[in-house]
Amino acid sequence: MSVLRLAVLASGRGSNLLAILEAIAKGELEAQVVLVISDKEGALALDHARQRGIPALFHSPRNYPDKEAFEAELARLIEMQKVDYIVLAGFMRILSPYFLSRVKTPILNIHPSLLPAFPGLQAQKQALAYGVRYTGCTVHFVDEGVDAGPILLQAVVPVYPSDTEETLSQRILKEEHKLYPQALQLLAEKRVVLEGRKVIIREEGECSDQACSN
Ligand code: GRF
């Protein structure tokens, strides 16, 4: 078992970041958040980090001539911390193929639908409009597509006729807060193996460090 070093990228309220930090504090997740970066100056996620003494940076594309320059500095800031995973938690920017090839660190994201259904923005609104009976959330690896990379874990929630975007989002968010720490703990336990776009999760104890590096 190893303590994962995580960099978390967030643009907003940071409730998933909080859930990760709480799971770490409770001993349910063997990880350390070593850096939080936000592209929004007032993001609550930055406050959550600072209150806990975690380095928290506001990093805005407005201070760079183009996206590549912004992402080059983002990559540099993350690489300095030698993290095991980059964790997107409500980071509202699409990372370009340039960034993905530049950082060798695997990137994870959480999305509020059962992918591949309803990728992109307003996934909960899309689910309501479509009329699905069930939706949920997905933790996945990030690749060059939008919400398209290999799926690590999913959780299902029911959709009720009385649901609004708000009530459905809250129900999904509750599951997100359990799912992201669980997914990260599987990585900490080195139980995750990528086979093409499939993610194999080994049973506890089934895995040597060599067999299950990811
Ligand atoms: C979550 O719904 C997550 O699925 C999506 O963005 C939202 C972030 O919420 N990617 P928070 O900032 O973690 O509270």
PDB file of C-alpha atoms and ligand atoms in Angstrom:
ATOM      1  CA  MET A   1       0.000   0.000   0.000  1.00  0.00           C
ATOM      2  CA  SER A   2       1.289   3.474  -0.826  1.00  0.00           C
ATOM      3  CA  VAL A   3       0.148   6.980  -0.021  1.00  0.00           C
ATOM      4  CA  LEU A   4      -0.904   8.567  -3.296  1.00  0.00           C
ATOM      5  CA  ARG A   5       0.218  12.080  -4.012  1.00  0.00           C
ATOM      6  CA  LEU A   6      -2.656  13.955  -5.627  1.00  0.00           C
ATOM      7  CA  ALA A   7      -3.008  17.309  -7.365  1.00  0.00           C
ATOM      8  CA  VAL A   8      -6.647  18.428  -7.495  1.00  0.00           C
ATOM      9  CA  LEU A   9      -7.916  20.829 -10.155  1.00  0.00           C
ATOM     10  CA  ALA A  10     -11.241  22.512  -9.398  1.00  0.00           C
ATOM     11  CA  SER A  11     -13.172  25.537 -10.609  1.00  0.00           C
ATOM     12  CA  GLY A  12     -15.943  25.903  -8.063  1.00  0.00           C
ATOM     13  CA  ARG A  13     -17.414  24.920  -4.722  1.00  0.00           C
ATOM     14  CA  GLY A  14     -15.057  21.973  -4.244  1.00  0.00           C
ATOM     15  CA  SER A  15     -17.400  19.538  -2.539  1.00  0.00           C
ATOM     16  CA  ASN A  16     -15.633  16.574  -4.187  1.00  0.00           C
ATOM     17  CA  LEU A  17     -12.294  17.923  -2.981  1.00  0.00           C
ATOM     18  CA  LEU A  18     -13.793  18.125   0.517  1.00  0.00           C
ATOM     19  CA  ALA A  19     -15.069  14.555   0.287  1.00  0.00           C
ATOM     20  CA  ILE A  20     -11.578  13.386  -0.710  1.00  0.00           C
ATOM     21  CA  LEU A  21      -9.980  15.328   2.153  1.00  0.00           C
ATOM     22  CA  GLU A  22     -12.515  13.922   4.625  1.00  0.00           C
ATOM     23  CA  ALA A  23     -11.907  10.360   3.431  1.00  0.00           C
ATOM     24  CA  ILE A  24      -8.170  10.928   3.928  1.00  0.00           C
ATOM     25  CA  ALA A  25      -8.766  12.366   7.423  1.00  0.00           C
ATOM     26  CA  LYS A  26     -10.898   9.316   8.353  1.00  0.00           C
ATOM     27  CA  GLY A  27      -8.201   6.922   7.146  1.00  0.00           C
ATOM     28  CA  GLU A  28     -10.446   5.584   4.370  1.00  0.00           C
ATOM     29  CA  LEU A  29      -8.187   6.878   1.616  1.00  0.00           C
ATOM     30  CA  GLU A  30      -4.433   6.480   1.685  1.00  0.00           C
ATOM     31  CA  ALA A  31      -3.592   9.665  -0.137  1.00  0.00           C
ATOM     32  CA  GLN A  32      -2.314  13.156   0.322  1.00  0.00           C
ATOM     33  CA  VAL A  33      -3.544  16.192  -1.565  1.00  0.00           C
ATOM     34  CA  VAL A  34      -0.316  18.081  -2.167  1.00  0.00           C
ATOM     35  CA  LEU A  35      -1.623  20.820  -4.447  1.00  0.00           C
ATOM     36  CA  VAL A  36      -4.958  22.402  -5.395  1.00  0.00           C
ATOM     37  CA  ILE A  37      -5.194  24.592  -8.473  1.00  0.00           C
ATOM     38  CA  SER A  38      -8.176  26.595  -9.641  1.00  0.00           C
ATOM     39  CA  ASP A  39      -8.747  28.676 -12.740  1.00  0.00           C
ATOM     40  CA  LYS A  40     -11.277  30.750 -10.738  1.00  0.00           C
ATOM     41  CA  GLU A  41      -9.934  33.184  -8.178  1.00  0.00           C
ATOM     42  CA  GLY A  42     -12.872  32.943  -5.766  1.00  0.00           C
ATOM     43  CA  ALA A  43     -13.304  29.170  -5.986  1.00  0.00           C
ATOM     44  CA  LEU A  44     -14.361  27.676  -2.647  1.00  0.00           C
ATOM     45  CA  ALA A  45     -12.070  24.763  -3.451  1.00  0.00           C
ATOM     46  CA  LEU A  46      -9.088  27.078  -2.856  1.00  0.00           C
ATOM     47  CA  ASP A  47     -10.489  28.059   0.567  1.00  0.00           C
ATOM     48  CA  HIS A  48     -10.998  24.407   1.549  1.00  0.00           C
ATOM     49  CA  ALA A  49      -7.348  23.721   0.721  1.00  0.00           C
ATOM     50  CA  ARG A  50      -5.934  26.826   2.401  1.00  0.00           C
ATOM     51  CA  GLN A  51      -7.910  26.153   5.595  1.00  0.00           C
ATOM     52  CA  ARG A  52      -6.081  22.827   5.775  1.00  0.00           C
ATOM     53  CA  GLY A  53      -2.638  24.182   4.958  1.00  0.00           C
ATOM     54  CA  ILE A  54      -2.599  22.646   1.474  1.00  0.00           C
ATOM     55  CA  PRO A  55      -0.843  24.748  -1.180  1.00  0.00           C
ATOM     56  CA  ALA A  56      -3.611  26.338  -3.273  1.00  0.00           C
ATOM     57  CA  LEU A  57      -2.967  28.280  -6.458  1.00  0.00           C
ATOM     58  CA  PHE A  58      -5.154  30.466  -8.626  1.00  0.00           C
ATOM     59  CA  HIS A  59      -3.940  29.901 -12.167  1.00  0.00           C
ATOM     60  CA  SER A  60      -5.787  31.869 -14.824  1.00  0.00           C
ATOM     61  CA  PRO A  61      -5.580  31.499 -18.606  1.00  0.00           C
ATOM     62  CA  ARG A  62      -6.082  35.276 -18.761  1.00  0.00           C
ATOM     63  CA  ASN A  63      -2.464  35.753 -17.710  1.00  0.00           C
ATOM     64  CA  TYR A  64      -1.140  33.802 -20.702  1.00  0.00           C
ATOM     65  CA  PRO A  65      -1.057  34.624 -24.417  1.00  0.00           C
ATOM     66  CA  ASP A  66      -2.715  31.341 -25.419  1.00  0.00           C
ATOM     67  CA  LYS A  67      -4.034  28.014 -24.134  1.00  0.00           C
ATOM     68  CA  GLU A  68      -0.729  26.237 -24.737  1.00  0.00           C
ATOM     69  CA  ALA A  69       1.197  28.720 -22.587  1.00  0.00           C
ATOM     70  CA  PHE A  70      -1.440  28.406 -19.831  1.00  0.00           C
ATOM     71  CA  GLU A  71      -1.276  24.615 -19.952  1.00  0.00           C
ATOM     72  CA  ALA A  72       2.533  24.528 -20.113  1.00  0.00           C
ATOM     73  CA  GLU A  73       2.681  26.418 -16.814  1.00  0.00           C
ATOM     74  CA  LEU A  74      -0.104  24.268 -15.355  1.00  0.00           C
ATOM     75  CA  ALA A  75       1.902  21.175 -16.268  1.00  0.00           C
ATOM     76  CA  ARG A  76       5.066  22.661 -14.781  1.00  0.00           C
ATOM     77  CA  LEU A  77       3.347  23.522 -11.477  1.00  0.00           C
ATOM     78  CA  ILE A  78       1.954  20.007 -11.195  1.00  0.00           C
ATOM     79  CA  GLU A  79       5.150  18.238 -12.254  1.00  0.00           C
ATOM     80  CA  MET A  80       7.129  20.049  -9.546  1.00  0.00           C
ATOM     81  CA  GLN A  81       5.019  18.231  -6.948  1.00  0.00           C
ATOM     82  CA  LYS A  82       5.729  14.766  -8.388  1.00  0.00           C
ATOM     83  CA  VAL A  83       2.133  13.591  -8.053  1.00  0.00           C
ATOM     84  CA  ASP A  84       0.810  10.127  -8.833  1.00  0.00           C
ATOM     85  CA  TYR A  85      -2.540  11.346 -10.180  1.00  0.00           C
ATOM     86  CA  ILE A  86      -4.146  14.556 -11.330  1.00  0.00           C
ATOM     87  CA  VAL A  87      -7.709  14.663 -10.023  1.00  0.00           C
ATOM     88  CA  LEU A  88     -10.240  16.815 -11.852  1.00  0.00           C
ATOM     89  CA  ALA A  89     -13.006  17.768  -9.443  1.00  0.00           C
ATOM     90  CA  GLY A  90     -15.324  20.192 -11.167  1.00  0.00           C
ATOM     91  CA  PHE A  91     -12.553  21.668 -13.314  1.00  0.00           C
ATOM     92  CA  MET A  92     -14.486  23.471 -16.030  1.00  0.00           C
ATOM     93  CA  ARG A  93     -11.834  23.433 -18.737  1.00  0.00           C
ATOM     94  CA  ILE A  94     -11.087  20.877 -21.395  1.00  0.00           C
ATOM     95  CA  LEU A  95      -7.436  19.944 -21.253  1.00  0.00           C
ATOM     96  CA  SER A  96      -5.900  19.865 -24.714  1.00  0.00           C
ATOM     97  CA  PRO A  97      -4.007  16.966 -26.331  1.00  0.00           C
ATOM     98  CA  TYR A  98      -0.905  19.125 -25.794  1.00  0.00           C
ATOM     99  CA  PHE A  99      -1.407  19.026 -22.002  1.00  0.00           C
ATOM    100  CA  LEU A 100      -2.213  15.308 -22.030  1.00  0.00           C
ATOM    101  CA  SER A 101       0.963  14.458 -23.901  1.00  0.00           C
ATOM    102  CA  ARG A 102       3.045  16.880 -21.850  1.00  0.00           C
ATOM    103  CA  VAL A 103       2.138  15.494 -18.415  1.00  0.00           C
ATOM    104  CA  LYS A 104       2.882  11.830 -18.044  1.00  0.00           C
ATOM    105  CA  THR A 105       0.726  11.646 -14.918  1.00  0.00           C
ATOM    106  CA  PRO A 106      -2.636   9.858 -15.305  1.00  0.00           C
ATOM    107  CA  ILE A 107      -5.649  12.144 -14.974  1.00  0.00           C
ATOM    108  CA  LEU A 108      -8.998  11.245 -13.412  1.00  0.00           C
ATOM    109  CA  ASN A 109     -12.344  12.973 -13.688  1.00  0.00           C
ATOM    110  CA  ILE A 110     -15.777  12.620 -12.127  1.00  0.00           C
ATOM    111  CA  HIS A 111     -18.834  13.235 -14.269  1.00  0.00           C
ATOM    112  CA  PRO A 112     -22.454  13.430 -13.060  1.00  0.00           C
ATOM    113  CA  SER A 113     -23.969  10.833 -15.399  1.00  0.00           C
ATOM    114  CA  LEU A 114     -23.578   7.191 -16.312  1.00  0.00           C
ATOM    115  CA  LEU A 115     -21.152   7.653 -19.189  1.00  0.00           C
ATOM    116  CA  PRO A 116     -21.231   7.282 -22.123  1.00  0.00           C
ATOM    117  CA  ALA A 117     -24.701   8.806 -21.634  1.00  0.00           C
ATOM    118  CA  PHE A 118     -24.863  12.572 -21.287  1.00  0.00           C
ATOM    119  CA  PRO A 119     -21.252  13.765 -21.611  1.00  0.00           C
ATOM    120  CA  GLY A 120     -20.444  17.461 -21.551  1.00  0.00           C
ATOM    121  CA  LEU A 121     -22.211  20.240 -19.694  1.00  0.00           C
ATOM    122  CA  GLN A 122     -25.460  19.979 -17.677  1.00  0.00           C
ATOM    123  CA  ALA A 123     -25.490  16.191 -17.552  1.00  0.00           C
ATOM    124  CA  GLN A 124     -28.311  16.158 -14.989  1.00  0.00           C
ATOM    125  CA  LYS A 125     -30.464  18.426 -17.177  1.00  0.00           C
ATOM    126  CA  GLN A 126     -29.733  16.197 -20.170  1.00  0.00           C
ATOM    127  CA  ALA A 127     -30.818  13.116 -18.176  1.00  0.00           C
ATOM    128  CA  LEU A 128     -34.095  14.761 -17.113  1.00  0.00           C
ATOM    129  CA  ALA A 129     -34.816  15.934 -20.655  1.00  0.00           C
ATOM    130  CA  TYR A 130     -34.175  12.456 -22.040  1.00  0.00           C
ATOM    131  CA  GLY A 131     -36.493  10.840 -19.507  1.00  0.00           C
ATOM    132  CA  VAL A 132     -34.150   8.152 -18.185  1.00  0.00           C
ATOM    133  CA  ARG A 133     -35.262   6.232 -15.072  1.00  0.00           C
ATOM    134  CA  TYR A 134     -31.727   5.943 -13.744  1.00  0.00           C
ATOM    135  CA  THR A 135     -28.635   8.077 -14.006  1.00  0.00           C
ATOM    136  CA  GLY A 136     -25.613   8.451 -11.723  1.00  0.00           C
ATOM    137  CA  CYS A 137     -21.962   9.357 -11.745  1.00  0.00           C
ATOM    138  CA  THR A 138     -18.765   8.042 -13.302  1.00  0.00           C
ATOM    139  CA  VAL A 139     -15.105   8.206 -12.304  1.00  0.00           C
ATOM    140  CA  HIS A 140     -12.998   7.786 -15.417  1.00  0.00           C
ATOM    141  CA  PHE A 141      -9.500   8.274 -16.751  1.00  0.00           C
ATOM    142  CA  VAL A 142      -9.125  11.312 -18.954  1.00  0.00           C
ATOM    143  CA  ASP A 143      -8.181  10.910 -22.594  1.00  0.00           C
ATOM    144  CA  GLU A 144      -8.458  13.218 -25.570  1.00  0.00           C
ATOM    145  CA  GLY A 145     -12.248  12.889 -25.835  1.00  0.00           C
ATOM    146  CA  VAL A 146     -14.760  14.795 -23.704  1.00  0.00           C
ATOM    147  CA  ASP A 147     -15.798  12.583 -20.765  1.00  0.00           C
ATOM    148  CA  ALA A 148     -14.701   9.647 -22.877  1.00  0.00           C
ATOM    149  CA  GLY A 149     -11.797   7.835 -21.169  1.00  0.00           C
ATOM    150  CA  PRO A 150     -11.760   4.358 -19.564  1.00  0.00           C
ATOM    151  CA  ILE A 151     -14.356   3.966 -16.806  1.00  0.00           C
ATOM    152  CA  LEU A 152     -13.091   3.137 -13.328  1.00  0.00           C
ATOM    153  CA  LEU A 153     -16.264   3.204 -11.197  1.00  0.00           C
ATOM    154  CA  GLN A 154     -19.911   4.144 -11.569  1.00  0.00           C
ATOM    155  CA  ALA A 155     -22.796   4.622  -9.148  1.00  0.00           C
ATOM    156  CA  VAL A 156     -26.471   4.565 -10.097  1.00  0.00           C
ATOM    157  CA  VAL A 157     -29.236   6.774  -8.757  1.00  0.00           C
ATOM    158  CA  PRO A 158     -32.963   6.691  -9.598  1.00  0.00           C
ATOM    159  CA  VAL A 159     -34.687   9.568 -11.346  1.00  0.00           C
ATOM    160  CA  TYR A 160     -38.121  10.422  -9.911  1.00  0.00           C
ATOM    161  CA  PRO A 161     -40.977  12.098 -11.798  1.00  0.00           C
ATOM    162  CA  SER A 162     -40.917  14.961  -9.301  1.00  0.00           C
ATOM    163  CA  ASP A 163     -37.193  15.621  -9.790  1.00  0.00           C
ATOM    164  CA  THR A 164     -35.832  19.014 -10.698  1.00  0.00           C
ATOM    165  CA  GLU A 165     -32.278  19.561 -11.912  1.00  0.00           C
ATOM    166  CA  GLU A 166     -31.462  20.610  -8.344  1.00  0.00           C
ATOM    167  CA  THR A 167     -32.917  17.557  -6.555  1.00  0.00           C
ATOM    168  CA  LEU A 168     -31.365  15.172  -9.060  1.00  0.00           C
ATOM    169  CA  SER A 169     -27.979  16.914  -8.854  1.00  0.00           C
ATOM    170  CA  GLN A 170     -28.029  16.626  -5.050  1.00  0.00           C
ATOM    171  CA  ARG A 171     -28.823  12.894  -5.202  1.00  0.00           C
ATOM    172  CA  ILE A 172     -25.994  12.322  -7.663  1.00  0.00           C
ATOM    173  CA  LEU A 173     -23.564  14.508  -5.716  1.00  0.00           C
ATOM    174  CA  LYS A 174     -24.079  12.397  -2.578  1.00  0.00           C
ATOM    175  CA  GLU A 175     -22.899   9.374  -4.576  1.00  0.00           C
ATOM    176  CA  GLU A 176     -20.006  11.324  -6.120  1.00  0.00           C
ATOM    177  CA  HIS A 177     -18.687  12.032  -2.635  1.00  0.00           C
ATOM    178  CA  LYS A 178     -18.455   8.296  -1.935  1.00  0.00           C
ATOM    179  CA  LEU A 179     -17.334   7.207  -5.389  1.00  0.00           C
ATOM    180  CA  TYR A 180     -14.294   9.466  -5.909  1.00  0.00           C
ATOM    181  CA  PRO A 181     -12.562   8.453  -2.648  1.00  0.00           C
ATOM    182  CA  GLN A 182     -13.365   4.779  -3.378  1.00  0.00           C
ATOM    183  CA  ALA A 183     -11.861   5.012  -6.846  1.00  0.00           C
ATOM    184  CA  LEU A 184      -8.725   6.698  -5.518  1.00  0.00           C
ATOM    185  CA  GLN A 185      -8.360   4.079  -2.793  1.00  0.00           C
ATOM    186  CA  LEU A 186      -8.424   1.331  -5.450  1.00  0.00           C
ATOM    187  CA  LEU A 187      -5.519   3.150  -7.112  1.00  0.00           C
ATOM    188  CA  ALA A 188      -3.710   3.489  -3.772  1.00  0.00           C
ATOM    189  CA  GLU A 189      -4.080  -0.265  -3.324  1.00  0.00           C
ATOM    190  CA  LYS A 190      -2.734  -0.767  -6.870  1.00  0.00           C
ATOM    191  CA  ARG A 191      -5.769  -2.846  -7.767  1.00  0.00           C
ATOM    192  CA  VAL A 192      -6.442  -1.104 -11.067  1.00  0.00           C
ATOM    193  CA  VAL A 193      -5.202  -2.441 -14.385  1.00  0.00           C
ATOM    194  CA  LEU A 194      -5.888  -0.774 -17.714  1.00  0.00           C
ATOM    195  CA  GLU A 195      -6.458  -3.111 -20.633  1.00  0.00           C
ATOM    196  CA  GLY A 196      -7.150  -0.926 -23.636  1.00  0.00           C
ATOM    197  CA  ARG A 197     -10.181   1.066 -22.675  1.00  0.00           C
ATOM    198  CA  LYS A 198     -11.263  -1.496 -20.094  1.00  0.00           C
ATOM    199  CA  VAL A 199     -10.416  -1.083 -16.440  1.00  0.00           C
ATOM    200  CA  ILE A 200      -9.885  -4.324 -14.544  1.00  0.00           C
ATOM    201  CA  ILE A 201     -10.256  -4.137 -10.767  1.00  0.00           C
ATOM    202  CA  ARG A 202      -8.344  -6.871  -8.970  1.00  0.00           C
ATOM    203  CA  GLU A 203      -9.598  -8.471  -5.784  1.00  0.00           C
ATOM    204  CA  GLU A 204      -7.867  -7.350  -2.612  1.00  0.00           C
ATOM    205  CA  GLY A 205      -4.511  -9.115  -2.243  1.00  0.00           C
ATOM    206  CA  GLU A 206      -4.625 -10.427  -5.818  1.00  0.00           C
ATOM    207  CA  CYS A 207      -2.140  -7.921  -7.046  1.00  0.00           C
ATOM    208  CA  SER A 208       1.584  -7.498  -6.837  1.00  0.00           C
ATOM    209  CA  ASP A 209       3.017  -4.032  -7.343  1.00  0.00           C
ATOM    210  CA  GLN A 210       4.448  -5.101 -10.668  1.00  0.00           C
ATOM    211  CA  ALA A 211       1.259  -6.720 -11.985  1.00  0.00           C
ATOM    212  CA  CYS A 212      -0.993  -3.821 -11.168  1.00  0.00           C
ATOM    213  CA  SER A 213       0.953  -0.678 -11.780  1.00  0.00           C
ATOM    214  CA  ASN A 214      -1.200   1.761 -13.665  1.00  0.00           C
TER     215      ASN A 214
HETATM  216  C1  GRF B   1     -19.686  17.690  -9.858  1.00  0.00           C
HETATM  217  O1  GRF B   1     -21.039  17.498 -10.130  1.00  0.00           O
HETATM  218  C2  GRF B   1     -18.838  16.860 -10.787  1.00  0.00           C
HETATM  219  O2  GRF B   1     -19.446  15.670 -11.164  1.00  0.00           O
HETATM  220  C3  GRF B   1     -18.697  17.758 -11.992  1.00  0.00           C
HETATM  221  O3  GRF B   1     -18.584  19.054 -11.465  1.00  0.00           O
HETATM  222  C4  GRF B   1     -19.230  19.103 -10.191  1.00  0.00           C
HETATM  223  C5  GRF B   1     -18.199  19.609  -9.228  1.00  0.00           C
HETATM  224  O4  GRF B   1     -18.747  19.838  -7.958  1.00  0.00           O
HETATM  225  N1  GRF B   1     -17.575  17.365 -12.805  1.00  0.00           N
HETATM  226  P1  GRF B   1     -17.816  20.240  -6.730  1.00  0.00           P
HETATM  227  O5  GRF B   1     -17.046  21.503  -7.151  1.00  0.00           O
HETATM  228  O6  GRF B   1     -16.898  19.102  -6.462  1.00  0.00           O
HETATM  229  O7  GRF B   1     -18.753  20.528  -5.596  1.00  0.00           O
END
